Backbone as JSON Lines, residues from 0, in Angstrom:
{"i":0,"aa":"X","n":[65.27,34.31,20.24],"ca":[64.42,35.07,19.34],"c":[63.05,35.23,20.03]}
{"i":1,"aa":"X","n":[62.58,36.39,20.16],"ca":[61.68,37.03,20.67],"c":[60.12,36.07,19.96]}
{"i":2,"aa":"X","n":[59.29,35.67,20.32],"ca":[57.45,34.91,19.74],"c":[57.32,35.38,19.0]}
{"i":3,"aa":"X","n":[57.44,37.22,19.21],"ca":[56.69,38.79,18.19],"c":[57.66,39.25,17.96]}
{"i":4,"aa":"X","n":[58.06,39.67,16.69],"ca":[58.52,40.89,16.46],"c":[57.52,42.04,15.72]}
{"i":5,"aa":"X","n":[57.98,43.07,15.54],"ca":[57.32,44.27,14.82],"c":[57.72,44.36,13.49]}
{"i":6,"aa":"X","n":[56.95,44.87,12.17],"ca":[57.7,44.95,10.98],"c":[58.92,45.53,10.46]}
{"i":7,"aa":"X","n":[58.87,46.54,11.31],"ca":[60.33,47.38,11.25],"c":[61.62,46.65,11.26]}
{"i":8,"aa":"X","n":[61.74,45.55,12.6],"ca":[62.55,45.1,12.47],"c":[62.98,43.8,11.77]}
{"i":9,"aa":"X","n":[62.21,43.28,10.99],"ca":[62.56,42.36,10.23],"c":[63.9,42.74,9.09]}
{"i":10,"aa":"X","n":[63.96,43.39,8.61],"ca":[64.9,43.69,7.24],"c":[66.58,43.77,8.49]}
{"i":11,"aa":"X","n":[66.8,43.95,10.0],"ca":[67.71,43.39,10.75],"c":[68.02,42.18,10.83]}
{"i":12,"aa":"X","n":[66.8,41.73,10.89],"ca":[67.18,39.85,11.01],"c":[67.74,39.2,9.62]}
{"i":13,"aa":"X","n":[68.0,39.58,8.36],"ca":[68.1,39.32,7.64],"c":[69.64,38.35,7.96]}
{"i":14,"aa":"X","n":[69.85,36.89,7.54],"ca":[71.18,36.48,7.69],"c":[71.01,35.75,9.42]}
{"i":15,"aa":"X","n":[69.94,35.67,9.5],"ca":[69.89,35.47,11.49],"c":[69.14,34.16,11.06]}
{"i":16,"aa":"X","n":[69.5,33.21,12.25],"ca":[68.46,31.78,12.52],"c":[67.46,32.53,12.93]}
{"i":17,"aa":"X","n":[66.09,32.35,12.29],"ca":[64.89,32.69,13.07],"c":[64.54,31.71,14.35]}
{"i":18,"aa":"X","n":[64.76,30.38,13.98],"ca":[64.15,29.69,15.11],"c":[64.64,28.02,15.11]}
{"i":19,"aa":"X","n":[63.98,27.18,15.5],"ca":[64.58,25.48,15.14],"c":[63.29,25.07,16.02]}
{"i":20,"aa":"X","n":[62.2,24.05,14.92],"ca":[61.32,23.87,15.89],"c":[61.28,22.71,16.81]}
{"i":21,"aa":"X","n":[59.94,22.04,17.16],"ca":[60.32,21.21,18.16],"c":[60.48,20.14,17.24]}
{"i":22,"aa":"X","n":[60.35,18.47,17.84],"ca":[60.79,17.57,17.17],"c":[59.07,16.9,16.64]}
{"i":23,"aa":"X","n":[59.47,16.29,15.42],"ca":[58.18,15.86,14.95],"c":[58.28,14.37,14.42]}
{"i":24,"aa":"X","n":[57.03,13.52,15.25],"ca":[57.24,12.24,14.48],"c":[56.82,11.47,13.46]}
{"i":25,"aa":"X","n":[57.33,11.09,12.53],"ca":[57.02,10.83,11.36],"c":[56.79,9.27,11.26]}
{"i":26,"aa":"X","n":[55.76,9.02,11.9],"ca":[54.84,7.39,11.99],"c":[54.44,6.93,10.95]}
{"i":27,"aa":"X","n":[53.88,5.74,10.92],"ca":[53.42,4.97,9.9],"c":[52.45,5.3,9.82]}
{"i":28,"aa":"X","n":[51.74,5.87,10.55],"ca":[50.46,6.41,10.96],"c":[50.09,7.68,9.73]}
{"i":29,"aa":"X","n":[51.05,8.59,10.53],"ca":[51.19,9.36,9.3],"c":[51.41,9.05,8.21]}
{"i":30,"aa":"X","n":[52.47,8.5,7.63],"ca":[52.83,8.55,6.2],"c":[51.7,7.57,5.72]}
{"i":31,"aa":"X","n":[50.83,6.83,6.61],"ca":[49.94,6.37,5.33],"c":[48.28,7.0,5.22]}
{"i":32,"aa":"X","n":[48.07,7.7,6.6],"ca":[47.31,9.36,5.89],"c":[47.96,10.0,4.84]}
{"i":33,"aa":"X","n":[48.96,10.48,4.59],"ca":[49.71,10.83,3.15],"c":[49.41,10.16,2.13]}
{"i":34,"aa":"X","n":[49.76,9.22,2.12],"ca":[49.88,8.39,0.93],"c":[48.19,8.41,0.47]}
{"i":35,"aa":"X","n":[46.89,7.65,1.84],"ca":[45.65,8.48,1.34],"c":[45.2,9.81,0.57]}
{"i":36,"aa":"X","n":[45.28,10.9,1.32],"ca":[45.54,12.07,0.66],"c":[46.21,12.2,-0.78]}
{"i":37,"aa":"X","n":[47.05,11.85,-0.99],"ca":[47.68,12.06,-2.41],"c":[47.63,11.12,-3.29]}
{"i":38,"aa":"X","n":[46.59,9.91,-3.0],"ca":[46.74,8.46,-3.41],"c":[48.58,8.14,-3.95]}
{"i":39,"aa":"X","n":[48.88,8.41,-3.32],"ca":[50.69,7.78,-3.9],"c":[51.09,6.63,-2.42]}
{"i":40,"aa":"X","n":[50.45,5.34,-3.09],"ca":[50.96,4.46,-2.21],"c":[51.85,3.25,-2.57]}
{"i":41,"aa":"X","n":[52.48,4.06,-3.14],"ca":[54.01,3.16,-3.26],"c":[54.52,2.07,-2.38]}
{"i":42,"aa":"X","n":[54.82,1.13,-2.33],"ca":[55.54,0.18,-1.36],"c":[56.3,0.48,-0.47]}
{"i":43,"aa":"X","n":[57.43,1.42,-0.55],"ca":[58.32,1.9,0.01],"c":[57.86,2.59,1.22]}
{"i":44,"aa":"X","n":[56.38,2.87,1.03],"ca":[56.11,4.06,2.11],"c":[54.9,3.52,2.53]}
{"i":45,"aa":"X","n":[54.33,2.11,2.21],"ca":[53.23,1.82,2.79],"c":[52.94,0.46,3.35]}
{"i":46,"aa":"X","n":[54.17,-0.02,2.49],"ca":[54.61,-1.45,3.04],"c":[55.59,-2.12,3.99]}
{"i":47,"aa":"X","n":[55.6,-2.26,5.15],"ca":[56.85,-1.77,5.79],"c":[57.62,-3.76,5.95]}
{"i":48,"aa":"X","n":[56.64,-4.52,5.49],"ca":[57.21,-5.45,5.34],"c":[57.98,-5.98,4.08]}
{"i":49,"aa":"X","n":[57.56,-5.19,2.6],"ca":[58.1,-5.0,1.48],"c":[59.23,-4.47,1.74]}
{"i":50,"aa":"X","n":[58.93,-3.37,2.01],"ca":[60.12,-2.5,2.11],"c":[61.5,-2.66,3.04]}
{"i":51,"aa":"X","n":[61.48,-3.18,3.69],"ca":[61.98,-3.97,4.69],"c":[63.31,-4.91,3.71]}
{"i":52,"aa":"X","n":[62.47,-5.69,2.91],"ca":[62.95,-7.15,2.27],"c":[63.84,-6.32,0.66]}
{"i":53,"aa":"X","n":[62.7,-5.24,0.42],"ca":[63.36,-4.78,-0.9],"c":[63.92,-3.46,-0.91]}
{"i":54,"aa":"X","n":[64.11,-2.96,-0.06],"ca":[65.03,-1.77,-0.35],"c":[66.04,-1.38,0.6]}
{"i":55,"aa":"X","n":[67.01,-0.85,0.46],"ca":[67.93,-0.22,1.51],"c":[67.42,0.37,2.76]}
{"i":56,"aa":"X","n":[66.34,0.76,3.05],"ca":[65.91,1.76,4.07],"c":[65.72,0.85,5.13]}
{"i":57,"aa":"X","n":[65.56,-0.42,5.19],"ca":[65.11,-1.5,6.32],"c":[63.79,-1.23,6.8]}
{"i":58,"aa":"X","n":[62.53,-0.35,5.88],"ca":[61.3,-0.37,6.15],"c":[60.71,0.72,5.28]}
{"i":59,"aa":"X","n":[59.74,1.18,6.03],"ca":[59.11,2.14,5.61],"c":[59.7,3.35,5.25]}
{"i":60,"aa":"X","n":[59.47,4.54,4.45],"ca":[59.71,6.07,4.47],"c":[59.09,7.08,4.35]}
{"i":61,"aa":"X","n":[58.99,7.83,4.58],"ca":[57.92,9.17,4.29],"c":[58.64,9.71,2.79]}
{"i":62,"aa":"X","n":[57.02,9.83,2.25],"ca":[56.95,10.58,1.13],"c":[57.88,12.02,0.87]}
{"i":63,"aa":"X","n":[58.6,12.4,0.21],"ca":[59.57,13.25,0.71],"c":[58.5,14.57,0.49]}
{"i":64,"aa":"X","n":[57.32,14.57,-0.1],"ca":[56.19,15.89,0.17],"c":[55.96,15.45,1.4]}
{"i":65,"aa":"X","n":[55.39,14.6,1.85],"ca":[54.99,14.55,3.05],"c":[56.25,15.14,4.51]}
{"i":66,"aa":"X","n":[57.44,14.87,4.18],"ca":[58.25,15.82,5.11],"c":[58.04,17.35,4.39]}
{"i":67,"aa":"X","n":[58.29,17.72,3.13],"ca":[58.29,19.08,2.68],"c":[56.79,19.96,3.42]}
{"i":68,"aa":"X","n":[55.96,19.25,3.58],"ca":[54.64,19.9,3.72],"c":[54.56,19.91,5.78]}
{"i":69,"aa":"X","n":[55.54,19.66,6.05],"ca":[55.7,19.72,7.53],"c":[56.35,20.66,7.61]}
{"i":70,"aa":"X","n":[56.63,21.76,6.76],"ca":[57.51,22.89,6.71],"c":[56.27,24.16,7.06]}
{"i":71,"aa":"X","n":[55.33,24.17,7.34],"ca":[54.16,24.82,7.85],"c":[54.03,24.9,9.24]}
{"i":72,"aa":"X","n":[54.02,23.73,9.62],"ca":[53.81,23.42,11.05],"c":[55.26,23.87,11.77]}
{"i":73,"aa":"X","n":[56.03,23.47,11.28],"ca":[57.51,24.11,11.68],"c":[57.44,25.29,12.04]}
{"i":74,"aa":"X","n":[57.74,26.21,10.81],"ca":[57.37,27.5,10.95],"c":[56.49,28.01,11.74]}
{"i":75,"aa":"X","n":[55.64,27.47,11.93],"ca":[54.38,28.13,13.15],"c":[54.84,27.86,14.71]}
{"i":76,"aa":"X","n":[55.36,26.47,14.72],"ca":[56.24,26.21,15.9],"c":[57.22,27.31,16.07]}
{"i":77,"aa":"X","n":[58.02,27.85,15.41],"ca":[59.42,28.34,15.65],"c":[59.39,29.7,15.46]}
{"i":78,"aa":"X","n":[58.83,30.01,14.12],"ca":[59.48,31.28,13.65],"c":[58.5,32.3,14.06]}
{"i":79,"aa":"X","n":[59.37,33.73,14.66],"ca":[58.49,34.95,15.14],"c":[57.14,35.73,14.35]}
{"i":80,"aa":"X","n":[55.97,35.54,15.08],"ca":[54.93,36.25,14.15],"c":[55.13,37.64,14.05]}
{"i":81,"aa":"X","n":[54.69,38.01,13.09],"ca":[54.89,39.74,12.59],"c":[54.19,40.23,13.47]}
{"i":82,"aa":"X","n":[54.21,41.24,14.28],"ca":[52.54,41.68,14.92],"c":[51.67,41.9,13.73]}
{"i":83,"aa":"X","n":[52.42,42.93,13.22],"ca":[51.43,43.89,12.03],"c":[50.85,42.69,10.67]}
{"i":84,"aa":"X","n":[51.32,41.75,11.22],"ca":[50.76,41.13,9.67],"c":[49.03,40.41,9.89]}
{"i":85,"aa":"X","n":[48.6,40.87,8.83],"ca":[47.1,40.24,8.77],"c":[46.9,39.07,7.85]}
{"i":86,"aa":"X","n":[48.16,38.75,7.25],"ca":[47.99,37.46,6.62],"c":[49.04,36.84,5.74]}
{"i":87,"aa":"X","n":[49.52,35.92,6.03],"ca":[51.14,34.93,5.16],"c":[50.03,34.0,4.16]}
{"i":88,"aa":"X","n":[50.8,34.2,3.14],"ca":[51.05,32.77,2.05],"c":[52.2,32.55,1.23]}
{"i":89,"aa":"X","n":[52.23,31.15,1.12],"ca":[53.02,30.58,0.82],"c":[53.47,30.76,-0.94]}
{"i":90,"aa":"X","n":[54.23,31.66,-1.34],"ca":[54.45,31.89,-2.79],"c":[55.24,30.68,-3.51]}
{"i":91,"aa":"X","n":[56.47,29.7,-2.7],"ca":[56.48,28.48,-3.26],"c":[57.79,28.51,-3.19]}
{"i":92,"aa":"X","n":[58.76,27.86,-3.54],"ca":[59.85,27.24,-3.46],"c":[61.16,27.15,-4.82]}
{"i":93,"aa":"X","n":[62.14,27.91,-4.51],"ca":[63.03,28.28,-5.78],"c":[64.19,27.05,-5.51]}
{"i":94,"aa":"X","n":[64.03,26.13,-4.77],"ca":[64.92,25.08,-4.61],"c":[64.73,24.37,-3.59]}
{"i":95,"aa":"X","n":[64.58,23.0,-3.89],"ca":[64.0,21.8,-3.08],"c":[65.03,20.6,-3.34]}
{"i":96,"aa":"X","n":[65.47,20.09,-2.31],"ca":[66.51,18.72,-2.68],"c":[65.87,18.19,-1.09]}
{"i":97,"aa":"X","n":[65.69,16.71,-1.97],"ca":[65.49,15.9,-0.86],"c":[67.01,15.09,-0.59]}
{"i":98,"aa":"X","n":[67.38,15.27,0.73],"ca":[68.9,14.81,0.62],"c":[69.11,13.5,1.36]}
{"i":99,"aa":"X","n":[68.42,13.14,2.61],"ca":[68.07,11.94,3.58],"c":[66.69,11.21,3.68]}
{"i":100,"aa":"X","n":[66.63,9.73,2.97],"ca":[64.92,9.61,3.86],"c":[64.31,9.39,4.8]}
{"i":101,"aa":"X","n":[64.0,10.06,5.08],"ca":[62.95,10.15,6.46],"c":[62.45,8.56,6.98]}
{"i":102,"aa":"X","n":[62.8,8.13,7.4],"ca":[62.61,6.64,8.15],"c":[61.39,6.77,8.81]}
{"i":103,"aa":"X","n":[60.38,5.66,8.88],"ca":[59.2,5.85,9.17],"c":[59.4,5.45,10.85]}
{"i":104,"aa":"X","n":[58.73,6.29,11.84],"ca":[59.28,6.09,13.12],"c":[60.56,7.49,13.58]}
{"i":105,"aa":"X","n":[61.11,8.13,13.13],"ca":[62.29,8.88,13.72],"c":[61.58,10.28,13.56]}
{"i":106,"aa":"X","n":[61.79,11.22,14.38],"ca":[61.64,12.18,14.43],"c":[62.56,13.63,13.61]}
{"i":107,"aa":"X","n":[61.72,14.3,13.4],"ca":[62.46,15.31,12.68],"c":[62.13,16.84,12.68]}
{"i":108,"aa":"X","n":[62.9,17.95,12.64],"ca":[62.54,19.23,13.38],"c":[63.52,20.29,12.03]}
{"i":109,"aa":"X","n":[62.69,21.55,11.95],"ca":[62.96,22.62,11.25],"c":[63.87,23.55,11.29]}
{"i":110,"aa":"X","n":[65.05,24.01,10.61],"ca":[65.76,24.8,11.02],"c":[65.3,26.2,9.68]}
{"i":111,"aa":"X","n":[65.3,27.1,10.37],"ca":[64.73,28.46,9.25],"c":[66.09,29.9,9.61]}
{"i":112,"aa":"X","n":[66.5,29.94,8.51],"ca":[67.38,31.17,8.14],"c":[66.96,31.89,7.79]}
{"i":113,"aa":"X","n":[66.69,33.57,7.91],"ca":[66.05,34.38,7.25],"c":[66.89,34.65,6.23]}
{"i":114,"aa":"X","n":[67.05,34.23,4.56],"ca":[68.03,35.19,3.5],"c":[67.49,36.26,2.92]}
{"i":115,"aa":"X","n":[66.06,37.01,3.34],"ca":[66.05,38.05,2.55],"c":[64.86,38.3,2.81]}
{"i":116,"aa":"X","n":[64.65,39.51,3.0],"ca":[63.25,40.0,2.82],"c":[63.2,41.72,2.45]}
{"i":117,"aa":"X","n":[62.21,41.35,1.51],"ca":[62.14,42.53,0.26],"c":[60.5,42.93,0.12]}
{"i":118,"aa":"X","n":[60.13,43.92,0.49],"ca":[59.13,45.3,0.74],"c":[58.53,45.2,-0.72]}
{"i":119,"aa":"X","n":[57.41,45.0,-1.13],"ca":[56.77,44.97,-2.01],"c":[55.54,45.76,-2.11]}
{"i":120,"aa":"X","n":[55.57,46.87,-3.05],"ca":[54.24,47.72,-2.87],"c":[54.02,48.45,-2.02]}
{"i":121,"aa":"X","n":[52.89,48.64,-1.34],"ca":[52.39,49.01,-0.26],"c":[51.75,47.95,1.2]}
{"i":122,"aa":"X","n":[51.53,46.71,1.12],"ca":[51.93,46.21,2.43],"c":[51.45,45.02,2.13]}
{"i":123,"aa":"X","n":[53.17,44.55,1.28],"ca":[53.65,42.63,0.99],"c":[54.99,43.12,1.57]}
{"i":124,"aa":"X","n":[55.63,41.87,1.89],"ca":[57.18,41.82,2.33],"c":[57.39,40.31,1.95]}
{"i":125,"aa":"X","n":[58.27,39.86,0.96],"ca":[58.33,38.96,0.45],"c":[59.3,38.22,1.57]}
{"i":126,"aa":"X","n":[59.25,37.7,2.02],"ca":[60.07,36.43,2.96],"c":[60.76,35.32,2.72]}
{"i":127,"aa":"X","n":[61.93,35.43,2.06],"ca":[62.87,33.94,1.44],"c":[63.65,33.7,3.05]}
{"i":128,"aa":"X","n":[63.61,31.88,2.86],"ca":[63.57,31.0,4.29],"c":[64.69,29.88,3.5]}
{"i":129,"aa":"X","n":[66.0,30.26,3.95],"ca":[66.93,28.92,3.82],"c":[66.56,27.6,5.09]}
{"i":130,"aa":"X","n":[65.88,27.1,4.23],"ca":[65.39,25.79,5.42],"c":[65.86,25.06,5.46]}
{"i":131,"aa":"X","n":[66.32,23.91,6.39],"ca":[66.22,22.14,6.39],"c":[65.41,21.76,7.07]}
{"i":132,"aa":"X","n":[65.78,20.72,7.24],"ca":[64.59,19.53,8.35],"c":[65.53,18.72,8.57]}
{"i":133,"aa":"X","n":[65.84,18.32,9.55],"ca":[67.22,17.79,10.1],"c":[66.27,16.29,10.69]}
{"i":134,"aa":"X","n":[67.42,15.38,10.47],"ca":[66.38,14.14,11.19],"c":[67.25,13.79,12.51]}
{"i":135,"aa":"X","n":[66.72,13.4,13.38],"ca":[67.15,13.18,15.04],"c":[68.5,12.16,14.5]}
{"i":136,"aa":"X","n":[69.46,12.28,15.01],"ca":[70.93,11.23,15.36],"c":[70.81,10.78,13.55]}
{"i":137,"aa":"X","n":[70.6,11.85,12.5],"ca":[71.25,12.08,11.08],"c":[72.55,12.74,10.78]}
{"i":138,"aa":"X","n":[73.17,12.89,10.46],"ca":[74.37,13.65,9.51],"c":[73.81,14.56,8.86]}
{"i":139,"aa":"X","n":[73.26,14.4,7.98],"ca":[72.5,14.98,6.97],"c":[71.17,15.17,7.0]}
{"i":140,"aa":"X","n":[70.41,16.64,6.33],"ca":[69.13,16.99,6.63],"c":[68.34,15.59,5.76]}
{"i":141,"aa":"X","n":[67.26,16.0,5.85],"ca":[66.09,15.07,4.73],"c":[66.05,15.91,3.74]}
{"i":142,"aa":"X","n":[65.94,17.21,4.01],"ca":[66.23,18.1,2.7],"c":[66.14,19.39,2.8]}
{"i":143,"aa":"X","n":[66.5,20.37,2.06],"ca":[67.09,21.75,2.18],"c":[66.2,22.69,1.63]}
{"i":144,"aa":"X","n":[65.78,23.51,1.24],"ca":[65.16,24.12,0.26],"c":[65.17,25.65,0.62]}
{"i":145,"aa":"X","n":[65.05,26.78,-0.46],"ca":[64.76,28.05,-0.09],"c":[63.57,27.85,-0.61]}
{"i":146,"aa":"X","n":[62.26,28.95,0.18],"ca":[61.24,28.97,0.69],"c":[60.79,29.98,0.75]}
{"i":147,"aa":"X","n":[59.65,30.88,-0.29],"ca":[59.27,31.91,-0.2],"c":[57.77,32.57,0.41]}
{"i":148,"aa":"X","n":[57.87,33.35,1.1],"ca":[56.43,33.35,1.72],"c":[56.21,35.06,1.59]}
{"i":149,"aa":"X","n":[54.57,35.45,1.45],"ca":[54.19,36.81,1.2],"c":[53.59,37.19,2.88]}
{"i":150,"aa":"X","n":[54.2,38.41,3.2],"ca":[53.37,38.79,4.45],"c":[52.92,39.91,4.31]}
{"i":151,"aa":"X","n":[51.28,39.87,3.99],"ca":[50.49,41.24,3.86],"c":[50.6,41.75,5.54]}
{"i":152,"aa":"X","n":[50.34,43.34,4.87],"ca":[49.6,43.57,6.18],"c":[49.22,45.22,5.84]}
{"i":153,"aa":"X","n":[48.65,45.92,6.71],"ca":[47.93,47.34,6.56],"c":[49.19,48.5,5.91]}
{"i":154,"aa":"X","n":[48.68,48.75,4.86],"ca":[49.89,49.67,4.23],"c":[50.51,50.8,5.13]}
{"i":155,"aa":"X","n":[49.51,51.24,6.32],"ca":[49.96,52.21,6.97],"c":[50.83,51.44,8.43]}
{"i":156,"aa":"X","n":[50.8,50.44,8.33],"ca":[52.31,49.96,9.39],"c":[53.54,49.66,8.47]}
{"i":157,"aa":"X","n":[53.24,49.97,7.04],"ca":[54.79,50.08,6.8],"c":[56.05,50.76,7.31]}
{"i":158,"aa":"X","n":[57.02,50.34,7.49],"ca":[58.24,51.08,8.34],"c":[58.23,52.27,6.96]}
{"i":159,"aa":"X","n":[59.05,53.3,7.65],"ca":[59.75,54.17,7.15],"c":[61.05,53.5,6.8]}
{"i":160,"aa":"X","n":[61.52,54.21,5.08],"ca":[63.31,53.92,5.07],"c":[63.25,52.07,4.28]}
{"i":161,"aa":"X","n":[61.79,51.48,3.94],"ca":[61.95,50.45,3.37],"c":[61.2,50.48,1.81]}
């Protein structure tokens, strides 16, 4: 998959892997900046000697927002920028399952499906993203979700025929 594509051709890629990014590590380091940030400092994810003694995971885990919110950085890693676009946001999420936890220490990387993208107005293109986040030597993702994102851009680079 090409860095750039042009707007035109997006509504082709529809049903295509956009990208798979690189691998990302999910430290103790990190997850307990998280847990700061959101004050949610649960044991499970901040105690790695608790957690260790009291739960199945044999230590620590990442907050399962704290993997969901690595779905940014992913995307910027992997998936092709629009030329024509002057600006993405994130409209939010029509299904989220956390399916594996993220072990504090293992690395983990983005896989993005394009399922749809739909022409809105004069220059939005709504962007739904069948995602996971796959964890290194897992079976199973950490979690799945479709993923909607808005990509403005100048009404006069709209394609023709959309």
């Amino acid at each position: 998959m090409p860095a750039d594509i042009h707007l035109k051709d997006v509504p082709a890629l529809v049903g295509s892997e956009l990208g798979v990014s690189r691998w990302f590590v999910v430290d103790q380091t990190m997850i307990d900046r998280f847990a700061d940030a959101t004050e949610d400092h649960q044991f499970i994810h901040t105690d790695p000697v608790r957690a260790a003694a009291e739960t199945p995971f044999g230590g620590t885990i990442a907050h399962g927002f704290l993997t969901l919110s690595l779905l940014s950085a992913m995307n910027f890693d992997c998936v092709p920028r629009i030329l024509e676009q002057t600006m993405g946001i994130n409209y939010g999420f029509d299904k989220v399952r956390f399916i594996t936890p993220v072990k504090s220490g293992v690395r983990v990387r983005g896989r993005f499906v394009l399922d749809e993208a739909r022409f809105r107005g004069a220059g939005m293109v709504t962007i739904r993203y069948d995602v996971s986040v796959e964890i290194e030597d897992e079976r199973k993702p950490a979690l799945t979700a479709d993923w909607i994102t808005i990509i403005q851009f100048d009404p006069k680079d709209r394609p023709e025929n959309v």
